[in-house]
Amino acid sequence: MLEFHKKKPKNPSKTEPEKRIKDFQEIYSQFDKNDSVEQSSRCSQCGIPYCQIHCPLNNNIPDWLRYIAEGRLEEAYQVSASTNAFPEVCGRVCPQDRLCEGNCVVEQAGFGAITIGNLEKYLTEIAWEKGWVKNLSSQNQFKQKVAIIGSGPAGMAASAYLTQNGYQVDVFEKNDRAGGLMIYGIPNFKLDKKIVERRTEWLLESGVKFNLNMEVGKNISFQDLEKDYDAILIATGVYKARKLDIDTSSVDNSIPALDFLIESNRTGLGDSPSNNKFLTAKDKSVVVIGGGDTAMDCVRTAIRQQAKEVTCLYRRNKENMPGSAREVLNAEQEGIKFNWLSVPSKIISDNSTATSMTYKVAALGEVDESGRRKPVDTGVEKQIKSDLIIQALGFEPEDLNHNFKTNIELTSWKTVKVDFKKFQTSNPKIFAAGDIVRGASLVVWAIHDGREVAKSIHNFLQSSKIKKAS
Amino acid sequence: MKDHPLEIYIRNKQKLKDNHVYNEKHEHDNCGVGLVASIKGESRRDIVEKGVEALKAVFHRGAVDADGKTGDGAGMMLEVSNSFFSKQVLKMGHRTSQDSILGVGMIFLPKRDFGAQEKCRAIVEYEIIKAGMNLFGWRQVPVNTEIIGEKANYTKPEIEQIIFSPKETTPDIEKKLYLTRRRIENKIKSQNINDFYICSLSTETIVYKGMFLAEQLSEFYPDLLDDEFKSKFAIYHQRYSTNTFPTWSLAQPFRVLAHNGEINTLKGNINWMSAHEPRITHPFFNERIDDLKPILDSDASDSASLDAAFELFVQTDRDMPMAKSMIIPESWSNRSDLSEQLKSMYAYCNAVIEPWDGPAAVCGNFGDWIISGMDRNGLRPLRFILTDDDLLISGSEVGMINIDEKNILKKGRVGPGELIAVNYKENKFYESSELKELLSSRNNYSDWNEKTIKLDNILSKDKIYTPSAEEKDNVFQIAKSFNLTLETLDLILDPMVKTGQEAIGSMGDDAPLSVLTERYRGLHSFFKQNFAQVTNPPIDSLREQVVMSLKTRLGNLGNIVEEDSEQCNLVLLESPLLLDNELETLKSHLSKFTTEIDCTYNINEETNFLNEIQRICSEAEQAVRSGSQHLIITDKNINTDRIALPMILATSAVHSYLIKNNLRTFTSLNVSSRECLDVHYFAVLIGVGATTVNASLVEKLISDRFKKGIYENTDYPQLIKNFKKSIEKGLRKIISKMGISVISSYRGGRNFEIIGLSRSMVESFFPGMSSRISGIGLDGLEKRVRRQHEQSFKSDNVILDIGGEYRFRTNSEAHAYEGVSIHMLQEAVTRDSYNLYKKYTSRIYSSKPIQIRDLLQFNESKNSLNLDNVQSISEIRKSFVSPGISLGALSPEAHETLAVAMNRIGSKSDSGEGGEDSRRYNKLKNGDNPSSAIKQVASGRFGVTAEYLNNCSELEIKIAQGAKPGEGGQLPGFKVTDLIAKLRHSTKGVTLISPPPHHDIYSIEDLAQLIYDLKQINPIAKVCVKLVAQSGIGTVAAGVAKAKADVILVSGHSGGTGASPQSSIKYVGLPWELGISEVHQILALNGLRDKVLLRTDGGIKTGKDIVIAAILGAEEYGIGTASLVAMGCIMVRQCHSNTCPVGVCTQDEKLREKFGGTPEKVVNLFSFIAEEVREILASLGYKSLKDIIGKTELLSQIHYGSSDLDNLDLNPILTKIDDGKIYDYHSEKKRNEVPQTLDDQFEKDGKDFINSGQKIELTYNIQNTLRTIGTKISSVITRKYGMNSLSEDHVTLKLRGSAGQSLGAFAVKGLTLKVFGDANDYVGKGLSGGKIVVQPRNSFTQPSHENVIIGNVTLYGATDGRLYASGQAGDRFCVRNSGALAIVEGCGANGCEYMTGGSAIILGNIGDNFGAGMTGGSAFIYSDQKNISDLMNMETISLYEVDNQDWKNHLLDLLKDFYKETKSKRAEFIIENYDSEIKKFAHVVPDEVIDKLEFPVTKKSKIA
């Protein structure tokens, strides 16, 4: 341990860009035993572990790093899994450079962070390989039942913890596969779908019931759930795309990011392609608008679909991007063009098909409420060819009460209003977690919420049991 | 009418006692002691006169009260002079015949209460007559009250003698009088009469003593001036006590001896004596034996108790030398240089009674014997001379009695464990070896020892270490139920198992006190280990392991006053730790005498802790009454349904219950505990009475981890051995920390302080311990145990909790330093933003309570001031200090940044231990001053030179350090860079050891001596003494104040550290809140508060902390960790690994580059804190900090801890006494000046040198009262010319007589001190280039190498210079020498200990344990001793022959110099026969420097 000043930081190799854009395989290889020992032994074992403090799950990172370094992999896995339901997912999709690794003391001191994400991935894969990932079981078998609406990371995490606590858990998923954005949103080259399916399988075998193609408000009423279940968790996520400032309704080839990504993931999973020819980027000049992780997923998907060219328009500069710097780097390597400081201004169309668009060149002004500098118009306007425009500007909640035909209390942002300590709505048996509570956010936060809401539901159910008894 | 000051004192003292601030048991005393005896047993007048004379020459070992007249006590024991007392009887109208035996009782009667006086007289007379005596009557002893102080006079008793004569002369007269005295004492006590005391009641001895200065004994008691007052012996004593209340009875000598030192095992000895009492029988006393009890008064001082124990032994027919061998035995079990016969005798002694351990020089007289003896560690000086007119003179110093050297036959010393004696009947003087031979041949002790069952031999046959077979064990659920976490296993257990060493940590303890967290913590965490500071020294259990013993006796203990082989019939273990299979073997081997008691109970049963404790105690009682000799109490049955009683509670309850019922000595108490894992737990169990301890879960855990492959290359038996080794090592460390070297005397001694357990629970189950602020009680404890049990056994999660007690983990224990607030603070100081700083403090103030101060709030004030009216930031900052952090821990950059910052704002930085680069004594180009204003003097004395000591405004003596009080330190070789080696005068890459004690401070009068020395070497600097908070620190501080310290620093337990054992970081010392308030109150009580400035530190990091510290009594405030954080520290807590990623605490070049701290950031921090102090002052309505010092009414307790606590009571720190004085705090006080020394003459006599630098030579006659000669002159030289600039013999002082202590301390180059005569302790302390020559006067005709010429502890911390002494040196010759050359003709025990440089040539015999911890320099020994390597501690050194010509020439040159200076006959002989004699030399070279020698050494000596 404590070898950070003697050993250099290292990540597993990435597939060469020319090669990797030819398919949708994950681009990172995996550490081998030696690398994992060497890299984890760089950890400084801090008295105050900033990596843990800045991990939404508060993973006990220094502890399992130490165990990896000491060859105690099974214990390492147990410690890692004790705070995180899906460490292999986090290892792949977390923006570690903004969380654990970014706050690593060793990184701050200039020695280069411990490569926590890849170690986490390595560790969990070994655990699967060795059979350490056991099905969930419980000493207790409560009769109480919990319904979870949505099978994204929050719903899945909650289902795991509740099953472990001995409850019967039924998940209602409107799509035909479980996993939410993990299955349909995140591209395969970042998170292999097999990883997600493996977890779904694991939950199934542990006793979680998945009701697929069941959309609440459509296939089953929320009121029925209320009748049949002792607690309900709303974990639907947020799917409604945020709109561009300019009107795009007149053209068909300007589409929301998620539609594009879902289509790509579906076909990747073996479904037949949809009829909508605008949902693929092949041979097109693609313009993606936005600077977050979703935008990066879109540009990199597009290039893999053999687009003619892919350009990302973003209104601030590189330093002020919200997305992970690591993803931007990957995209650049893969041949994506970035037009920084570009604010879309007009779509030029041929009938209902856009052919190109114009954008204004901006400069950075004062810092705004998000803590980043605000783009200001410079008066210069440019044009770019666009056969396909993908809007990746973020997500908003859909109209939940309308869909569910309910009266759940919402915030002004239309997210569900909860007591943040308990994730409980004003109706004590109704809970909510994940993006539908906090707005579009990271997978790791959804897993966190799933874990915490499960505790809260457990407490609620236990205390209501006592109340009933007395 | 105005109250007498002493009445105010008594009232205030009672108030402090009621509020648990003060406890008389905490008082200490140390002193000077000695005897004069006629070897022929003749009663002589000159003996009395010499005793009086000697007392006049030890005044500096005592202390004086503020009135300048009230001493701490002095006295003399003499023969009942027949010639004198028959004269007195005649005056009373009786006539006695020449040969009739006279008896005298010297009695203190209550002075004011005449009724009580009469009652006392009546009882005394009645009992004496009843004992068969003829009464002559009472004699009012003439006294001269004019010479004693007002306070002493106020408490002076009525002093009378009752004179009588036995009706018949039988040999039992003294026994009768002993019995009579005990009866009188018990009777008068039962009548509730105070102030009655019998100094002596005997036909043989009489004691004159009182509260005057030592030199005034004969003026106070004119009896002693009477020419008819003759005696065959005199034992005299001068006392130095930490308190100031003049208590006449506490003066020494007592009935049979006088004692200098401190008994560290007192609590254990008193407890065990009461356990032994029921079995004591003796043919003379028979049923009357009960009248002697209690043998030891529970409230007596350590010395008085020791005296009482001796008295019991000698009155029951053991002679004085044997009593000494039993009660204060020498260390024997690890010694290869002792005879088997002697070892057998000591083994017998150990089988009979637990040793009384601690520094002890004793002089005693009873029957035919007078003795002068020393403790096993030799921690007090004791020299002796024999004269040609048949006198033995022995005492703390040489030269106290003026004897012409031509009349001296022998000059010697009493070494560690040694004993010299005179037998009056045989007219014979016994040297130590002769006496031991005599004693050990009286019985066939080795046959006796055959009866002892040596269990280890039996166990060794059964030692099968295999991983436990049970697969499906609920090990982890059990572990969890005791809150054993992954952290416990990884951080605490693994280092022990892997390396055999205890875990090391750094940066102190910032987690909540156990009582302030709601999480379950084991009961052991409420116990804080006691440690020695100032009044007694800790022991180095590593380097002086030879004195340590963990031998454990099991079974039925017998009658201690008997002498019989049956006493050896018991079971003996080498250590109190029993492994699982050892416990099984013990059980099966002793099965019929063994009873096992279950300490678990069913969770669903209608019972509770109290019921269960009662059940366990009564089961124990039944077992013992039906003949069980071994109890095993165990919690092994814990499971889902059964809950375990905390074994510490069960053990203590059973132990005290058995003692109360007189059953404890009939059985051993063996504890098997599943919770027990770390060394502290073991120590607590043993401390509360366990005979042996088995940690029954640990092996299962190790086995599980072994199977997991965690311990890669180590085989299982080795792992278990390592665990055992680390625990045993840790136990030795814990007991040695408070100066105890034998575990049998530690056992049951309850040498802990409890923090956070309810007082009523402590009173019931931990009797005799203190728990000042109370806390959690039996019910709360049970609730927590149940909750933890349920969580562990009901949960599906098999994995242990992550922990978080040692290092921060989110969602676990709170820590005072955590990520967000550190970040905020660093941002604030970087951006100079006070707003951000305020956010930082408001985050801290709103978090959960961690420290005691978090339970306090300021009371609202109606008189708040405008901020503008409060003193300025600059003024406030002046009272801030950055506490001692050594260069070695800190990187040079960080160390200097701190000094620069503190100097800029007029605050003080403390250099810490380890010297400072002399480059830093000059200003930087930009005007900054990088020199630390406070220079530390620590036990390692690294880099402590005359120059270093002269470049500061304050000198700090670090007695203890918050993170590891009572322990030494070690700077591993890899941290000793070129720079560090240069500053510490050592070798790069070679390990440096700091000893646990200062080897010139074994007691309070030694501290006074060091303060005296420092005030000589720096004529303007103030002297600070750094202490660590513990109960009783108030009385220690009082003693320190009397020793003329100017500043007292009270450090809290939480202080940071570069490296320290985790158990020391967590479990030793108290929060400063308790310490500073106690010190403030006790100093005020004793009228000493205005003599010193009080400073405190330990985790202080906000303005609120400062203001609270001020209110509790501190005038200055140390801010350590926070100032490191300001420089970039982010609490990685890896300081001990040298890998600090931010370059603050590392010596690694690459990492040091990362250091980003600046003086500005530090200044900002101190300014912010000062600004916040201003705001608080304004809101409280005060203008300055000094106005609120001691004003506890400004505080109130807001938090009372969690709801399951009985009571958390902060009154002990908020109590305030009214001494009717108004103090001027913070004022620029002058330093407390010390008496003048010979050097003060130099201003006059050395004018020529001072004015023009001309070479001079001066000549003086001296005696032992002239101390520290040459030191002030060295300061003059250093300041005027520099430490290294004069040529040899530039200033020469020729001195005739006996030099006092610290001759030539810190003497610099150019100064030569030539003594004709001898010298006392500490010769050449810190020698910085000077030359010291000591040789006998020409009239002394005895062979020089057979006589002692200089005392103990020579050249301690010397860096350069030479010492030539033509004679033997005492113990610890050349201790921690790092550069000086010394040539002597023999030395005592522990020679060349911790030496890191320089050379020592010893032309004579050496003592035991030579070269312990020696890592540098070399030594040449020319001795006739056989097997000299047996006398050496070979851990770090090896022996070589001197066969290389270069070495031969080198040595010859040195010997020639020596001869030239001293005319030593011994040297002359060697030089003349060099070719043959050179072969007799052994060359000692430390292994670490073998490749760094000037010339090669080749052949390993055959001598080894």
Short mmCIF file of C-alpha atoms in Angstrom, two decimals, chain B residues 896-1079:
data_model
loop_
_atom_site.label_atom_id
_atom_site.label_comp_id
_atom_site.label_asym_id
_atom_site.label_seq_id
_atom_site.Cartn_x
_atom_site.Cartn_y
_atom_site.Cartn_z
CA GLU B 896 10.28 26.57 9.00
CA THR B 897 7.05 27.97 7.56
CA LEU B 898 5.44 27.56 10.94
CA ALA B 899 8.27 29.33 12.74
CA VAL B 900 8.30 32.21 10.26
CA ALA B 901 4.56 32.65 10.53
CA MET B 902 4.52 32.61 14.31
CA ASN B 903 7.42 35.04 14.59
CA ARG B 904 5.73 37.46 12.21
CA ILE B 905 2.75 37.84 14.48
CA GLY B 906 4.62 37.78 17.76
CA SER B 907 3.34 34.35 18.68
CA LYS B 908 5.62 31.46 19.55
CA SER B 909 6.47 28.32 17.68
CA ASP B 910 7.98 25.36 19.43
CA SER B 911 10.90 23.56 17.82
CA GLY B 912 9.84 20.16 19.08
CA GLU B 913 12.42 17.52 19.72
CA GLY B 914 15.35 17.08 17.39
CA GLY B 915 17.32 20.29 17.19
CA GLU B 916 17.17 23.12 14.73
CA ASP B 917 19.49 24.10 11.91
CA SER B 918 21.81 26.85 13.17
CA ARG B 919 21.24 28.58 9.82
CA ARG B 920 17.84 29.44 11.18
CA TYR B 921 19.29 31.47 14.07
CA ASN B 922 19.86 34.27 11.55
CA LYS B 923 17.16 36.32 9.89
CA LEU B 924 16.19 35.61 6.30
CA LYS B 925 16.87 38.15 3.56
CA ASN B 926 13.28 39.34 3.59
CA GLY B 927 13.51 39.97 7.31
CA ASP B 928 11.64 36.88 8.42
CA ASN B 929 12.86 35.12 11.54
CA PRO B 930 12.86 31.33 11.06
CA SER B 931 14.10 30.46 14.56
CA SER B 932 11.57 28.83 16.88
CA ALA B 933 10.97 30.98 19.93
CA ILE B 934 10.53 27.93 22.11
CA LYS B 935 13.17 25.26 22.09
CA GLN B 936 12.19 21.87 23.36
CA VAL B 937 14.25 19.68 25.63
CA ALA B 938 12.93 16.14 25.35
CA SER B 939 14.15 12.83 26.65
CA GLY B 940 16.24 12.12 23.54
CA ARG B 941 18.14 15.41 23.95
CA PHE B 942 18.79 15.37 20.23
CA GLY B 943 20.64 18.48 19.13
CA VAL B 944 20.30 20.09 22.54
CA THR B 945 23.51 22.12 22.57
CA ALA B 946 24.52 25.27 24.37
CA GLU B 947 23.93 27.17 21.15
CA TYR B 948 20.45 25.74 20.63
CA LEU B 949 19.52 26.55 24.20
CA ASN B 950 20.69 30.13 23.89
CA ASN B 951 18.68 30.90 20.76
CA CYS B 952 15.21 31.20 22.18
CA SER B 953 13.06 32.98 24.69
CA GLU B 954 11.64 29.89 26.27
CA LEU B 955 12.84 26.37 26.99
CA GLU B 956 10.28 23.60 27.17
CA ILE B 957 10.93 20.40 29.06
CA LYS B 958 8.69 17.82 27.44
CA ILE B 959 7.84 15.40 30.21
CA ALA B 960 5.11 13.70 28.24
CA GLN B 961 3.33 13.89 24.93
CA GLY B 962 -0.43 13.68 24.52
CA ALA B 963 -0.37 10.85 22.05
CA LYS B 964 1.85 8.57 24.11
CA PRO B 965 2.61 9.78 27.60
CA GLY B 966 5.05 7.58 29.41
CA GLU B 967 6.55 6.19 26.24
CA GLY B 968 9.66 6.82 24.31
CA GLY B 969 9.90 7.13 20.60
CA GLN B 970 11.87 5.84 17.73
CA LEU B 971 12.84 7.58 14.53
CA PRO B 972 13.38 4.75 12.08
CA GLY B 973 16.60 4.83 10.08
CA PHE B 974 14.88 5.50 6.77
CA LYS B 975 13.65 8.83 8.09
CA VAL B 976 17.10 9.93 9.23
CA THR B 977 18.21 12.00 6.27
CA ASP B 978 21.44 13.95 6.01
CA LEU B 979 19.79 17.01 7.49
CA ILE B 980 18.15 15.14 10.34
CA ALA B 981 21.39 13.34 11.11
CA LYS B 982 23.25 16.63 11.18
CA LEU B 983 20.75 18.30 13.49
CA ARG B 984 20.59 15.35 15.82
CA HIS B 985 24.33 14.75 15.81
CA SER B 986 23.86 11.23 14.55
CA THR B 987 24.50 9.11 11.49
CA LYS B 988 22.37 9.08 8.38
CA GLY B 989 20.17 6.02 8.11
CA VAL B 990 20.70 4.93 11.70
CA THR B 991 17.70 4.51 13.98
CA LEU B 992 17.34 7.01 16.81
CA ILE B 993 15.69 6.16 20.08
CA SER B 994 14.11 8.55 22.55
CA PRO B 995 13.95 6.96 25.99
CA PRO B 996 10.64 6.97 27.87
CA PRO B 997 12.01 8.97 30.80
CA HIS B 998 14.34 11.89 30.92
CA HIS B 999 17.30 10.20 32.45
CA ASP B 1000 17.92 13.23 34.57
CA ILE B 1001 14.36 13.36 35.87
CA TYR B 1002 13.38 10.41 38.00
CA SER B 1003 11.64 12.54 40.57
CA ILE B 1004 10.50 16.03 41.29
CA GLU B 1005 13.76 17.22 42.82
CA ASP B 1006 15.50 16.06 39.67
CA LEU B 1007 13.15 18.22 37.63
CA ALA B 1008 14.03 21.14 39.85
CA GLN B 1009 17.66 20.39 39.08
CA LEU B 1010 17.08 20.36 35.30
CA ILE B 1011 15.18 23.62 35.52
CA TYR B 1012 18.08 24.99 37.51
CA ASP B 1013 20.50 23.82 34.81
CA LEU B 1014 18.47 25.36 32.00
CA LYS B 1015 18.21 28.64 33.81
CA GLN B 1016 21.98 28.66 34.04
CA ILE B 1017 22.67 27.91 30.40
CA ASN B 1018 20.16 30.51 29.26
CA PRO B 1019 20.10 33.39 31.74
CA ILE B 1020 16.93 34.96 30.33
CA ALA B 1021 14.75 32.20 28.93
CA LYS B 1022 11.71 31.08 30.83
CA VAL B 1023 11.30 27.40 31.44
CA CYS B 1024 8.14 25.55 30.55
CA VAL B 1025 7.23 22.06 31.68
CA LYS B 1026 4.94 20.11 29.41
CA LEU B 1027 2.61 17.66 31.12
CA VAL B 1028 -0.23 15.51 29.88
CA ALA B 1029 -3.63 15.67 31.52
CA GLN B 1030 -4.42 12.91 34.00
CA SER B 1031 -6.07 12.79 37.37
CA GLY B 1032 -3.69 14.17 39.92
CA ILE B 1033 -1.98 16.46 37.44
CA GLY B 1034 -2.86 19.33 39.76
CA THR B 1035 -0.57 18.11 42.51
CA VAL B 1036 2.15 17.31 39.99
CA ALA B 1037 1.84 20.85 38.67
CA ALA B 1038 2.11 22.22 42.20
CA GLY B 1039 5.39 20.38 42.54
CA VAL B 1040 6.53 21.69 39.18
CA ALA B 1041 5.68 25.23 40.21
CA LYS B 1042 7.71 24.76 43.37
CA ALA B 1043 10.58 23.59 41.19
CA LYS B 1044 10.65 27.12 39.73
CA ALA B 1045 9.10 26.47 36.34
CA ASP B 1046 7.71 29.62 34.71
CA VAL B 1047 5.18 28.02 32.41
CA ILE B 1048 3.22 24.81 32.73
CA LEU B 1049 1.73 23.32 29.60
CA VAL B 1050 -1.14 20.91 30.04
CA SER B 1051 -1.59 18.79 26.95
CA GLY B 1052 -4.75 16.91 26.21
CA HIS B 1053 -4.81 13.24 25.26
CA SER B 1054 -5.99 13.93 21.75
CA GLY B 1055 -2.84 15.64 20.59
CA GLY B 1056 -1.36 14.76 17.25
CA THR B 1057 1.65 12.59 16.73
CA GLY B 1058 3.93 11.41 13.99
CA ALA B 1059 3.80 7.84 15.16
CA SER B 1060 2.48 6.15 18.24
CA PRO B 1061 0.95 2.80 19.18
CA GLN B 1062 -2.79 2.93 18.53
CA SER B 1063 -3.60 1.78 22.05
CA SER B 1064 -1.62 4.71 23.40
CA ILE B 1065 -3.36 7.19 21.13
CA LYS B 1066 -6.74 5.94 22.29
CA TYR B 1067 -6.37 4.84 25.84
CA VAL B 1068 -3.93 7.08 27.70
CA GLY B 1069 -4.39 10.55 29.06
CA LEU B 1070 -7.38 12.81 29.54
CA PRO B 1071 -8.92 15.72 27.66
CA TRP B 1072 -7.28 19.01 28.48
CA GLU B 1073 -10.54 20.38 29.80
CA LEU B 1074 -10.14 18.12 32.83
CA GLY B 1075 -6.42 18.72 33.10
CA ILE B 1076 -6.28 22.48 32.85
CA SER B 1077 -9.16 23.07 35.23
CA GLU B 1078 -7.59 20.78 37.80
CA VAL B 1079 -4.20 22.43 37.50
#
